[in-house]
Amino acid sequence: MSFFKKKSRKSTSANTQTELPQKNNDASALDINLERNLATFKDLYGNSSDLVIRKIQFGEDHKLHVGMIYLDGLVDKQMVEDLLDAFMFQMKDNQVTVDSLEKDNVTTILKNTSIPIAETTELHHLQDMESAILSGGAILLIDGVTSGLKINISGWAERGVNESSTENVVRGPKESFTETLRTNTSLVRRKIKDSSLRIEELQVGKVTKTEIAIVHIQGIANEKIVEEVRNRIKLIEIDSILESSYIEELIEDKTYTTFPTLYNTERPDVIAAGLLEGRVAIFVDGTPFVLLAPALFTHFFQSAEDYYQRWDIATLLRMLRVLAFFISLLGPSLYIALINFHQEMLPTTLLIDLAAQREGVPFPAVIEALLMEVTLEILREAGLRLPKAIGQTVSIVGALVIGQTAVEAGIVSAVMVIVVSITAISNFTLPSYSMAISIRILRFGFIIFSATFGLFGITIGLFLLTLHLCSLRSFGVPFLTPISPFVKEDQKDTLWRLPTWKRYTRPRLVSKKNNVREDQMTSQNIQLGKRSEG
């Protein structure tokens, strides 16, 4: 319900803004005169320099006048030449005349006999033709005919399928998504060779007209979640969608939270695994990052490599990530609380050493921590923005030099540098960047709580954080599922992972139907067979 309230607020604020100038798109059929139609397209695109209009005469006595319209850079020029060559040869061979055009449907004849392109569609409205041209197609107009042919000859420059740059694995597939929608959906098709895989495409953005694909497996995905995803995307009214983050912010259940309620990844195997669990994937043309809904809290601690390693190794790695999560969240705040309020909890020798190190430091521990954390965030951001050749070197050398110099100058203590460094390293162990950055934000809040109330403040912060996590939903599914609410059947693959033959069911609250993914008797028989052979 909060989603629709949020949409109404956005629509109200949008009414106060200056409206974009609307194009004069005539939705009626084309004019019967070819020259007038070509002039209409010239006006429609403002006689843009990349608009190409080719006039050709065919048939006996050159009485058949044809015009081809496309945008340079969005089509494959070799396909254009091959199309024209084949078209001219076929027209000459068929000896098309004006008399034959009056007797038959010329567009049907040309589509079936003279155009060697499989994706050829007859269009009747200017709006449809405009969208086809902007999507990399060519429009074929014929004098005396009030319809045109859309020929798909798209061929713009695109990046190939490479290794993922944000989700590296030691063992497992190395391919990642690209910026091309059709390439991305084909990567998933290669992994899920089933006719139940459904791909529904929509257009969002009044100006950009970005292609968006909603992908799910029929019979496994919860139809209510699929319908909710579809409805939320259809409600979007915006001029541009340039990346999947636009969609994420517009359709998520709760905006004012640091935690991501949609999972994003650039790995096809992760999307395929999510679809097989009953989730819904959202592909956006122009970005390699695909959204997965619903997203659960435990989902962000799981890596694709967990399922390519042995189950005991995967469980150990997940436990390390959970430990790193708490270190990244509470490291500096625990140090501040112990130093300022609970010195009796530290061994006497350690307490004396810490007091000796802090003797010449002019700032309290909380100021030390904030200075070091802000400096670390600046170095981290600088390392991302600098060229790759020097970015990593600058961030590492900068951290070492600044940390050592700050200790020698007496601005911060050596222990604080160690605590902040361990905290930063722990943050890098989280597989999801969106979850890691939310922890970096919350860390500052816990520093303030610990500096004010000590361990009691940290307890209050954890209590409020737990309440906030319990209030979150991802398309109606509680964010802490299957921990809260506790689902016993789904504990096989949460913060630990049981062997594959034990995980024969899908998540109950995500799929809600077709929950059995492996025959339990079959898996038991396999284990009995292994024991008998042994």
C-alpha positions as a printed NumPy array, in Angstrom:
array([[  0.   ,   0.   ,   0.   ],
       [  2.913,   2.305,   0.687],
       [  4.069,   1.786,  -2.887],
       [  0.912,   3.321,  -4.358],
       [  1.095,   6.21 ,  -1.903],
       [  4.643,   6.845,  -3.015],
       [  3.546,   6.804,  -6.647],
       [  0.751,   9.286,  -5.994],
       [  3.184,  11.66 ,  -4.315],
       [  5.514,  11.447,  -7.276],
       [  2.751,  12.017,  -9.758],
       [  1.577,  15.081,  -7.811],
       [  5.039,  16.597,  -7.802],
       [  5.461,  15.814, -11.472],
       [  2.382,  17.889, -12.292],
       [  4.084,  21.   , -10.966],
       [  7.045,  20.596, -13.31 ],
       [  7.305,  21.981, -16.792],
       [  5.98 ,  19.422, -19.26 ],
       [  8.281,  18.202, -21.976],
       [  7.315,  19.272, -25.486],
       [  5.327,  16.518, -27.124],
       [  6.059,  15.361, -30.622],
       [  3.325,  15.617, -33.151],
       [  3.043,  11.881, -33.732],
       [  0.193,  11.103, -36.076],
       [ -1.181,   7.723, -35.065],
       [ -3.247,   7.396, -38.25 ],
       [ -2.247,   5.491, -41.363],
       [  0.354,   6.796, -43.791],
       [ -0.418,   9.108, -46.661],
       [ -0.813,   7.448, -50.048],
       [  1.911,   9.702, -51.493],
       [  5.501,   8.577, -50.889],
       [  7.017,  12.072, -51.022],
       [  4.677,  13.368, -48.356],
       [  5.495,  10.376, -46.143],
       [  9.231,  10.968, -46.492],
       [  8.751,  14.665, -45.707],
       [  6.809,  13.678, -42.582],
       [  9.711,  11.566, -41.343],
       [ 12.176,  14.381, -42.074],
       [ 10.089,  16.756, -39.951],
       [  9.644,  14.095, -37.264],
       [ 13.417,  13.729, -36.758],
       [ 14.162,  17.403, -37.405],
       [ 16.142,  16.557, -40.55 ],
       [ 18.803,  15.025, -38.279],
       [ 22.21 ,  14.347, -39.838],
       [ 22.109,  10.617, -39.016],
       [ 18.716,  10.112, -40.668],
       [ 19.185,   8.258, -43.973],
       [ 16.431,   8.25 , -46.63 ],
       [ 17.094,   6.287, -49.8  ],
       [ 14.75 ,   6.553, -52.781],
       [ 14.75 ,   3.654, -55.214],
       [ 12.78 ,   2.927, -58.38 ],
       [ 11.912,  -0.653, -59.311],
       [  9.72 ,  -2.592, -61.684],
       [  8.962,  -2.262, -65.308],
       [  9.632,   1.293, -66.594],
       [ 10.744,   2.221, -63.022],
       [  7.163,   2.91 , -62.005],
       [  7.486,   1.386, -58.535],
       [  8.848,   4.088, -56.175],
       [ 10.221,   2.857, -52.849],
       [ 11.784,   4.729, -49.936],
       [ 13.96 ,   3.22 , -47.186],
       [ 14.42 ,   5.083, -43.891],
       [ 16.904,   4.244, -41.124],
       [ 19.325,   5.865, -38.678],
       [ 23.025,   5.63 , -39.413],
       [ 24.879,   3.904, -36.596],
       [ 21.93 ,   1.796, -35.466],
       [ 21.847,  -0.557, -38.463],
       [ 24.294,  -2.974, -40.022],
       [ 25.43 ,  -1.263, -43.222],
       [ 26.438,  -4.558, -44.806],
       [ 22.935,  -5.904, -44.194],
       [ 21.509,  -2.765, -45.816],
       [ 23.576,  -3.328, -48.959],
       [ 22.772,  -7.043, -49.051],
       [ 19.088,  -6.264, -48.605],
       [ 19.06 ,  -3.745, -51.452],
       [ 20.98 ,  -6.067, -53.769],
       [ 18.645,  -8.978, -53.099],
       [ 15.617,  -6.712, -53.317],
       [ 16.635,  -5.26 , -56.668],
       [ 17.42 ,  -8.707, -58.07 ],
       [ 14.088, -10.143, -56.93 ],
       [ 12.112,  -7.182, -58.214],
       [ 13.792,  -7.389, -61.581],
       [ 13.259, -11.132, -61.729],
       [  9.599, -10.895, -60.727],
       [  8.902,  -8.03 , -63.145],
       [  6.618,  -6.198, -60.723],
       [  4.372,  -3.681, -62.49 ],
       [  1.907,  -1.07 , -61.397],
       [ -0.938,  -3.255, -62.675],
       [  0.096,  -6.127, -60.436],
       [  0.192,  -3.788, -57.445],
       [ -3.38 ,  -2.771, -57.967],
       [ -4.51 ,  -6.375, -57.892],
       [ -2.615,  -7.703, -54.882],
       [ -1.365,  -6.556, -51.498],
       [  2.086,  -5.27 , -52.421],
       [  3.509,  -5.352, -48.867],
       [  2.574,  -9.009, -48.463],
       [  4.102,  -9.852, -51.837],
       [  7.363,  -8.068, -51.047],
       [  7.613,  -9.554, -47.567],
       [  7.077, -13.1  , -48.799],
       [  9.054, -13.037, -52.049],
       [ 11.576, -10.2  , -52.218],
       [ 12.98 ,  -9.439, -48.734],
       [ 15.532, -11.982, -47.406],
       [ 15.184, -10.852, -43.776],
       [ 13.266, -13.088, -41.379],
       [ 12.173, -10.319, -38.978],
       [  9.949,  -8.312, -41.335],
       [  6.689,  -6.861, -40.043],
       [  3.987,  -4.757, -41.67 ],
       [  3.206,  -1.518, -39.811],
       [  0.382,   0.96 , -40.321],
       [  1.009,   3.789, -37.835],
       [  3.682,   6.485, -37.71 ],
       [  4.32 ,   5.947, -33.997],
       [  5.137,   2.266, -34.534],
       [  7.459,   3.133, -37.408],
       [  9.219,   5.801, -35.351],
       [  9.88 ,   3.298, -32.542],
       [ 11.097,   0.717, -35.065],
       [ 13.617,   3.148, -36.569],
       [ 14.889,   4.202, -33.131],
       [ 15.345,   0.512, -32.237],
       [ 17.668,  -0.141, -35.148],
       [ 15.195,  -1.144, -37.821],
       [ 14.613,   0.127, -41.345],
       [ 11.231,   1.183, -42.716],
       [ 10.344,   0.426, -46.325],
       [  7.677,   2.76 , -47.776],
       [  6.013,   2.248, -51.153],
       [  4.329,   4.911, -53.232],
       [  0.599,   4.348, -53.335],
       [  0.531,   2.115, -50.229],
       [ -0.653,   3.304, -46.812],
       [  1.474,   0.869, -44.805],
       [  5.175,   0.162, -44.451],
       [  7.496,  -2.74 , -43.764],
       [  9.717,  -2.835, -40.694],
       [ 12.941,  -4.74 , -41.433],
       [ 15.13 ,  -5.617, -38.46 ],
       [ 18.722,  -4.959, -39.562],
       [ 20.053,  -3.584, -36.275],
       [ 23.827,  -3.684, -35.921],
       [ 25.236,  -1.09 , -33.545],
       [ 28.589,  -1.486, -31.793],
       [ 28.363,  -3.498, -28.587],
       [ 30.641,  -4.964, -25.936],
       [ 31.256,  -8.683, -26.054],
       [ 30.627, -11.179, -23.278],
       [ 33.545, -10.869, -20.857],
       [ 34.429, -11.93 , -17.333],
       [ 32.543, -10.235, -14.516],
       [ 34.405,  -7.272, -13.039],
       [ 32.412,  -7.024,  -9.788],
       [ 31.67 , -10.667,  -8.853],
       [ 34.81 , -12.724,  -9.355],
       [ 34.906, -16.449,  -8.594],
       [ 37.713, -18.992,  -8.486],
       [ 35.552, -21.837,  -9.765],
       [ 32.492, -21.399, -11.94 ],
       [ 31.362, -19.663, -15.144],
       [ 33.323, -16.549, -16.061],
       [ 30.801, -14.918, -18.415],
       [ 28.828, -11.82 , -17.479],
       [ 26.005,  -9.769, -18.924],
       [ 26.568,  -6.973, -21.443],
       [ 24.703,  -3.751, -22.268],
       [ 22.558,  -5.448, -24.944],
       [ 19.166,  -6.757, -23.814],
       [ 18.858,  -9.575, -26.346],
       [ 22.375, -10.838, -25.598],
       [ 21.559, -10.946, -21.889],
       [ 18.317, -12.881, -22.309],
       [ 20.084, -15.347, -24.607],
       [ 22.716, -16.004, -21.908],
       [ 19.912, -17.054, -19.556],
       [ 18.234, -19.118, -22.305],
       [ 21.456, -21.077, -22.702],
       [ 21.323, -22.109, -19.048],
       [ 17.566, -22.735, -18.765],
       [ 16.568, -24.773, -21.805],
       [ 12.889, -24.984, -20.972],
       [  9.847, -23.677, -22.786],
       [  8.391, -22.504, -19.453],
       [ 10.878, -19.613, -19.352],
       [  8.81 , -16.509, -20.063],
       [ 10.256, -13.217, -21.345],
       [  7.892, -10.236, -21.442],
       [  9.198,  -6.967, -22.873],
       [  7.968,  -3.459, -22.006],
       [  9.014,   0.065, -22.92 ],
       [  9.618,   2.599, -20.144],
       [ 10.645,   6.227, -20.536],
       [  8.845,   8.828, -22.617],
       [ 12.087,  10.021, -24.225],
       [ 14.523,   7.102, -23.965],
       [ 11.888,   4.372, -24.606],
       [ 14.111,   1.884, -22.811],
       [ 13.387,  -1.795, -23.41 ],
       [ 12.758,  -3.76 , -20.206],
       [ 12.281,  -7.52 , -19.988],
       [ 10.474,  -9.308, -17.146],
       [ 11.709, -12.898, -16.97 ],
       [ 10.328, -15.776, -14.894],
       [  9.667, -19.515, -15.122],
       [  5.99 , -20.295, -15.409],
       [  4.893, -22.93 , -12.938],
       [  7.695, -22.111, -10.503],
       [  7.46 , -18.355,  -9.923],
       [  4.657, -16.989,  -7.772],
       [  2.195, -15.426, -10.227],
       [  1.225, -12.775,  -7.663],
       [  4.825, -11.564,  -7.482],
       [  5.108, -11.602, -11.284],
       [  1.924,  -9.569, -11.59 ],
       [  3.09 ,  -7.131,  -8.908],
       [  6.403,  -6.592, -10.722],
       [  4.559,  -6.04 , -14.003],
       [  2.079,  -3.582, -12.479],
       [  4.757,  -1.525, -10.697],
       [  6.798,  -1.173, -13.875],
       [  3.733,  -0.194, -15.897],
       [  2.947,   2.531, -13.341],
       [  6.295,   4.24 , -13.982],
       [  5.931,   7.587, -15.761],
       [  9.333,   9.152, -16.327],
       [ 11.207,  10.632, -19.264],
       [ 14.312,   8.43 , -19.075],
       [ 15.587,   5.076, -17.818],
       [ 19.361,   4.864, -18.247],
       [ 20.247,   2.077, -15.799],
       [ 18.529,  -0.62 , -13.759],
       [ 18.977,   1.501, -10.599],
       [ 16.253,   3.817, -11.968],
       [ 13.833,   0.9  , -11.98 ],
       [ 15.052,  -0.311,  -8.588],
       [ 14.278,   2.977,  -6.845],
       [ 10.886,   3.326,  -8.504],
       [  9.495,  -0.138,  -7.736],
       [ 11.066,  -1.053,  -4.375],
       [  8.744,  -1.489,  -1.397],
       [ 10.47 ,   0.982,   0.9  ],
       [ 12.601,   3.896,  -0.261],
       [ 13.944,   5.242,   3.032],
       [ 16.281,   2.417,   3.978],
       [ 19.976,   1.803,   3.469],
       [ 19.373,  -1.878,   2.728],
       [ 18.735,  -2.991,  -0.869],
       [ 15.419,  -4.797,  -1.318],
       [ 16.227,  -5.884,  -4.87 ],
       [ 19.281,  -7.951,  -5.721],
       [ 21.457,  -6.855,  -8.644],
       [ 24.061,  -8.949, -10.42 ],
       [ 25.889,  -9.179, -13.734],
       [ 26.277, -12.968, -13.659],
       [ 23.93 , -15.13 , -15.789],
       [ 24.345, -18.154, -13.503],
       [ 23.108, -16.152, -10.496],
       [ 20.025, -15.026, -12.416],
       [ 19.375, -18.588, -13.63 ],
       [ 19.638, -19.913, -10.063],
       [ 17.269, -17.193,  -8.84 ],
       [ 14.717, -18.004, -11.546],
       [ 14.857, -21.7  , -10.6  ],
       [ 14.05 , -20.705,  -7.008],
       [ 10.928, -18.868,  -8.17 ],
       [ 12.241, -15.328,  -8.36 ],
       [ 11.591, -12.757, -11.09 ],
       [ 14.397, -11.113, -13.084],
       [ 14.211,  -7.596, -14.55 ],
       [ 16.498,  -6.883, -17.515],
       [ 17.108,  -3.29 , -18.625],
       [ 18.585,  -2.505, -22.022],
       [ 21.839,  -0.548, -21.775],
       [ 23.176,  -2.009, -18.518],
       [ 24.849,  -5.303, -17.574],
       [ 23.248,  -5.323, -14.109],
       [ 20.047,  -7.356, -13.829],
       [ 17.594,  -7.063, -10.924],
       [ 16.234, -10.059,  -9.04 ],
       [ 13.085,  -9.96 ,  -6.912],
       [ 12.207, -10.714,  -4.226],
       [ 15.574, -10.232,  -2.488],
       [ 16.103, -11.522,   1.049],
       [ 18.678, -10.524,   3.668],
       [ 20.436, -13.899,   3.564],
       [ 20.645, -13.657,  -0.243],
       [ 23.278, -10.918,   0.035],
       [ 25.665, -13.184,   1.976],
       [ 25.614, -15.905,  -0.676],
       [ 28.105, -16.046,  -3.519],
       [ 27.739, -17.958,  -6.78 ],
       [ 30.881, -19.896,  -5.883],
       [ 29.168, -21.347,  -2.799],
       [ 27.353, -23.772,  -5.082],
       [ 30.484, -24.746,  -7.024],
       [ 32.478, -25.682,  -3.893],
       [ 31.88 , -28.514,  -1.445],
       [ 29.062, -27.829,   0.991],
       [ 31.338, -27.765,   4.061],
       [ 33.683, -25.222,   2.44 ],
       [ 30.719, -23.1  ,   1.361],
       [ 29.31 , -23.174,   4.905],
       [ 32.642, -22.076,   6.385],
       [ 32.901, -19.192,   3.904],
       [ 29.381, -18.025,   4.712],
       [ 30.158, -18.077,   8.425],
       [ 33.24 , -15.958,   7.731],
       [ 31.075, -13.47 ,   5.816],
       [ 28.639, -13.229,   8.73 ],
       [ 31.554, -12.6  ,  11.113],
       [ 32.978, -10.016,   8.703],
       [ 29.541,  -8.379,   8.541],
       [ 29.512,  -7.743,  12.29 ],
       [ 33.167,  -6.628,  12.32 ],
       [ 32.476,  -4.176,   9.493],
       [ 29.381,  -2.877,  11.276],
       [ 30.633,  -2.747,  14.877],
       [ 34.462,  -2.705,  14.774],
       [ 35.191,   0.987,  15.543],
       [ 32.138,   1.376,  17.786],
       [ 33.166,  -1.571,  20.009],
       [ 36.668,  -0.122,  20.356],
       [ 35.274,   3.3  ,  21.343],
       [ 32.868,   1.757,  23.876],
       [ 35.619,  -0.302,  25.541],
       [ 38.096,   2.575,  25.672],
       [ 35.647,   5.193,  26.989],
       [ 33.152,   3.283,  29.163],
       [ 34.163,  -0.324,  29.837],
       [ 37.912,  -0.366,  30.539],
       [ 37.369,  -3.112,  33.127],
       [ 36.558,  -5.548,  30.296],
       [ 40.107,  -5.259,  28.905],
       [ 43.161,  -7.066,  30.288],
       [ 45.286,  -4.778,  32.446],
       [ 48.386,  -5.106,  30.27 ],
       [ 46.442,  -4.276,  27.102],
       [ 44.747,  -1.341,  28.81 ],
       [ 48.113,   0.089,  29.873],
       [ 49.482,  -0.267,  26.34 ],
       [ 46.426,   1.447,  24.836],
       [ 46.645,   4.275,  27.369],
       [ 50.334,   4.761,  26.558],
       [ 49.602,   4.931,  22.815],
       [ 46.833,   7.449,  23.33 ],
       [ 48.863,   9.642,  25.668],
       [ 49.905,  12.13 ,  22.974],
       [ 46.687,  12.007,  20.924],
       [ 44.788,  15.318,  21.267],
       [ 41.375,  13.976,  20.193],
       [ 38.944,  11.61 ,  21.905],
       [ 38.482,   8.133,  20.397],
       [ 35.264,   9.041,  18.596],
       [ 36.949,  11.91 ,  16.717],
       [ 39.831,   9.587,  15.847],
       [ 37.448,   7.011,  14.429],
       [ 35.472,   9.565,  12.426],
       [ 38.658,  11.103,  10.988],
       [ 40.02 ,   7.725,   9.933],
       [ 36.679,   6.511,   8.534],
       [ 36.119,   9.665,   6.474],
       [ 39.708,   9.533,   5.194],
       [ 39.274,   5.876,   4.242],
       [ 36.024,   6.617,   2.375],
       [ 37.734,   9.437,   0.461],
       [ 40.617,   7.143,  -0.507],
       [ 38.199,   4.391,  -1.524],
       [ 36.184,   6.757,  -3.711],
       [ 39.343,   8.234,  -5.244],
       [ 40.591,   4.754,  -6.08 ],
       [ 37.354,   4.011,  -7.939],
       [ 37.348,   7.243,  -9.956],
       [ 41.025,   7.316, -10.918],
       [ 42.231,   5.469, -14.055],
       [ 42.715,   1.751, -13.433],
       [ 46.452,   1.943, -14.047],
       [ 47.018,   4.173, -11.005],
       [ 43.79 ,   3.951,  -8.995],
       [ 44.684,   0.869,  -6.959],
       [ 48.244,   2.077,  -6.358],
       [ 47.08 ,   5.493,  -5.175],
       [ 44.484,   4.058,  -2.792],
       [ 46.879,   1.534,  -1.204],
       [ 49.905,   3.82 ,  -1.013],
       [ 47.736,   6.729,   0.131],
       [ 46.261,   4.682,   2.964],
       [ 49.666,   3.458,   4.121],
       [ 51.335,   6.875,   3.921],
       [ 48.482,   8.789,   5.541],
       [ 48.035,   6.192,   8.294],
       [ 51.759,   6.066,   9.157],
       [ 52.114,   9.846,   9.002],
       [ 49.026,  10.388,  11.168],
       [ 50.413,   8.044,  13.837],
       [ 53.847,   9.709,  13.795],
       [ 52.243,  13.155,  14.013],
       [ 50.227,  12.08 ,  17.055],
       [ 46.852,  12.786,  15.431],
       [ 45.573,   9.219,  15.82 ],
       [ 46.779,   6.157,  17.69 ],
       [ 48.23 ,   3.082,  16.018],
       [ 45.463,   0.865,  17.424],
       [ 42.807,   3.02 ,  15.775],
       [ 44.558,   2.599,  12.402],
       [ 44.529,  -1.184,  12.928],
       [ 40.839,  -1.221,  13.925],
       [ 39.75 ,   0.873,  10.936],
       [ 41.879,  -1.203,   8.551],
       [ 40.408,  -4.516,   9.773],
       [ 36.944,  -3.   ,   9.49 ],
       [ 37.561,  -1.944,   5.885],
       [ 38.969,  -5.34 ,   4.911],
       [ 35.973,  -7.091,   6.483],
       [ 33.649,  -4.936,   4.402],
       [ 35.277,  -6.237,   1.207],
       [ 34.332,  -9.842,   2.013],
       [ 30.62 ,  -9.227,   1.405],
       [ 29.714, -10.528,  -2.101],
       [ 27.14 ,  -7.789,  -2.744],
       [ 28.443,  -4.245,  -3.202],
       [ 25.026,  -2.739,  -2.459],
       [ 24.894,  -4.489,   0.926],
       [ 28.505,  -3.57 ,   1.694],
       [ 27.935,   0.135,   1.081],
       [ 24.83 ,   0.123,   3.31 ],
       [ 26.957,  -1.284,   6.144],
       [ 29.494,   1.499,   5.586],
       [ 26.721,   4.053,   6.125],
       [ 25.343,   2.373,   9.252],
       [ 28.834,   2.158,  10.75 ],
       [ 28.842,   5.924,  11.386],
       [ 25.58 ,   5.685,  13.301],
       [ 26.935,   2.962,  15.583],
       [ 30.058,   5.067,  16.236],
       [ 27.82 ,   7.893,  17.51 ],
       [ 25.729,   5.477,  19.636],
       [ 28.829,   3.91 ,  21.225],
       [ 30.435,   7.3  ,  21.92 ],
       [ 27.259,   8.408,  23.701],
       [ 26.098,   5.325,  25.654],
       [ 28.867,   2.729,  25.305],
       [ 27.85 ,  -0.915,  24.915],
       [ 24.343,   0.052,  25.96 ],
       [ 24.181,   2.372,  22.929],
       [ 25.397,  -0.41 ,  20.638],
       [ 22.658,  -2.672,  22.049],
       [ 20.05 ,   0.017,  21.358],
       [ 21.395,   0.407,  17.814],
       [ 21.238,  -3.348,  17.148],
       [ 17.691,  -3.457,  18.543],
       [ 16.557,  -0.613,  16.271],
       [ 18.35 ,  -2.187,  13.31 ],
       [ 16.586,  -5.509,  13.913],
       [ 13.209,  -3.785,  14.119],
       [ 13.937,  -1.973,  10.861],
       [ 14.95 ,  -5.209,   9.11 ],
       [ 11.781,  -6.918,  10.346],
       [  9.687,  -4.098,   8.853],
       [ 11.183,  -4.421,   5.363],
       [  9.439,  -6.278,   2.551],
       [ 10.578,  -7.242,  -0.907],
       [  7.462,  -7.525,  -3.072],
       [  5.451,  -8.672,  -0.106],
       [  8.003, -11.225,   1.165],
       [  9.512, -10.417,   4.612],
       [ 13.132,  -9.318,   4.186],
       [ 14.45 , -11.582,   6.975],
       [ 12.829, -14.741,   5.588],
       [ 13.453, -17.596,   6.44 ],
       [ 14.922, -16.416,   9.771],
       [ 11.948, -14.234,  10.679],
       [  9.41 , -15.633,  10.062],
       [ 11.236, -18.863,  10.791],
       [ 10.748, -21.472,   8.062],
       [ 12.293, -24.772,   9.073],
       [ 12.276, -26.257,   5.556],
       [ 14.286, -23.325,   4.165],
       [ 17.129, -23.538,   6.668],
       [ 19.03 , -25.823,   4.268],
       [ 20.406, -22.835,   2.351],
       [ 20.562, -19.699,   4.482],
       [ 23.66 , -18.683,   6.445],
       [ 24.967, -22.206,   5.837],
       [ 24.587, -24.689,   2.994],
       [ 23.702, -28.346,   3.243],
       [ 24.698, -30.875,   0.548],
       [ 22.878, -30.627,  -2.772],
       [ 20.908, -33.821,  -2.27 ],
       [ 19.519, -32.361,   0.962],
       [ 18.241, -29.185,  -0.728],
       [ 15.359, -30.761,  -2.646],
       [ 12.817, -27.961,  -2.005],
       [ 12.546, -24.362,  -3.165],
       [ 12.051, -21.405,  -0.77 ],
       [  8.471, -21.653,   0.518],
       [  7.595, -17.949,   0.734],
       [  9.207, -17.122,  -2.63 ],
       [  7.788, -19.811,  -4.905],
       [  4.738, -21.07 ,  -2.945],
       [  4.13 , -23.781,  -5.573],
       [  6.09 , -26.505,  -7.285],
       [  8.341, -26.471,  -4.255],
       [ 10.   , -29.808,  -4.924],
       [ 13.036, -29.364,  -7.152],
       [ 14.423, -32.881,  -6.669],
       [ 12.737, -36.184,  -5.9  ],
       [ 13.486, -36.908,  -2.262],
       [ 13.317, -40.669,  -2.769],
       [ 15.783, -40.412,  -5.647],
       [ 18.303, -38.52 ,  -3.53 ],
       [ 17.884, -41.026,  -0.69 ],
       [ 18.388, -43.948,  -3.064],
       [ 21.566, -42.3  ,  -4.401],
       [ 22.955, -42.035,  -0.878],
       [ 21.985, -45.637,  -0.082],
       [ 23.655, -46.773,  -3.297],
       [ 26.836, -44.96 ,  -2.336],
       [ 26.831, -46.612,   1.093],
       [ 26.244, -50.087,  -0.35 ],
       [ 29.116, -49.626,  -2.799],
       [ 31.308, -48.525,   0.05 ]])
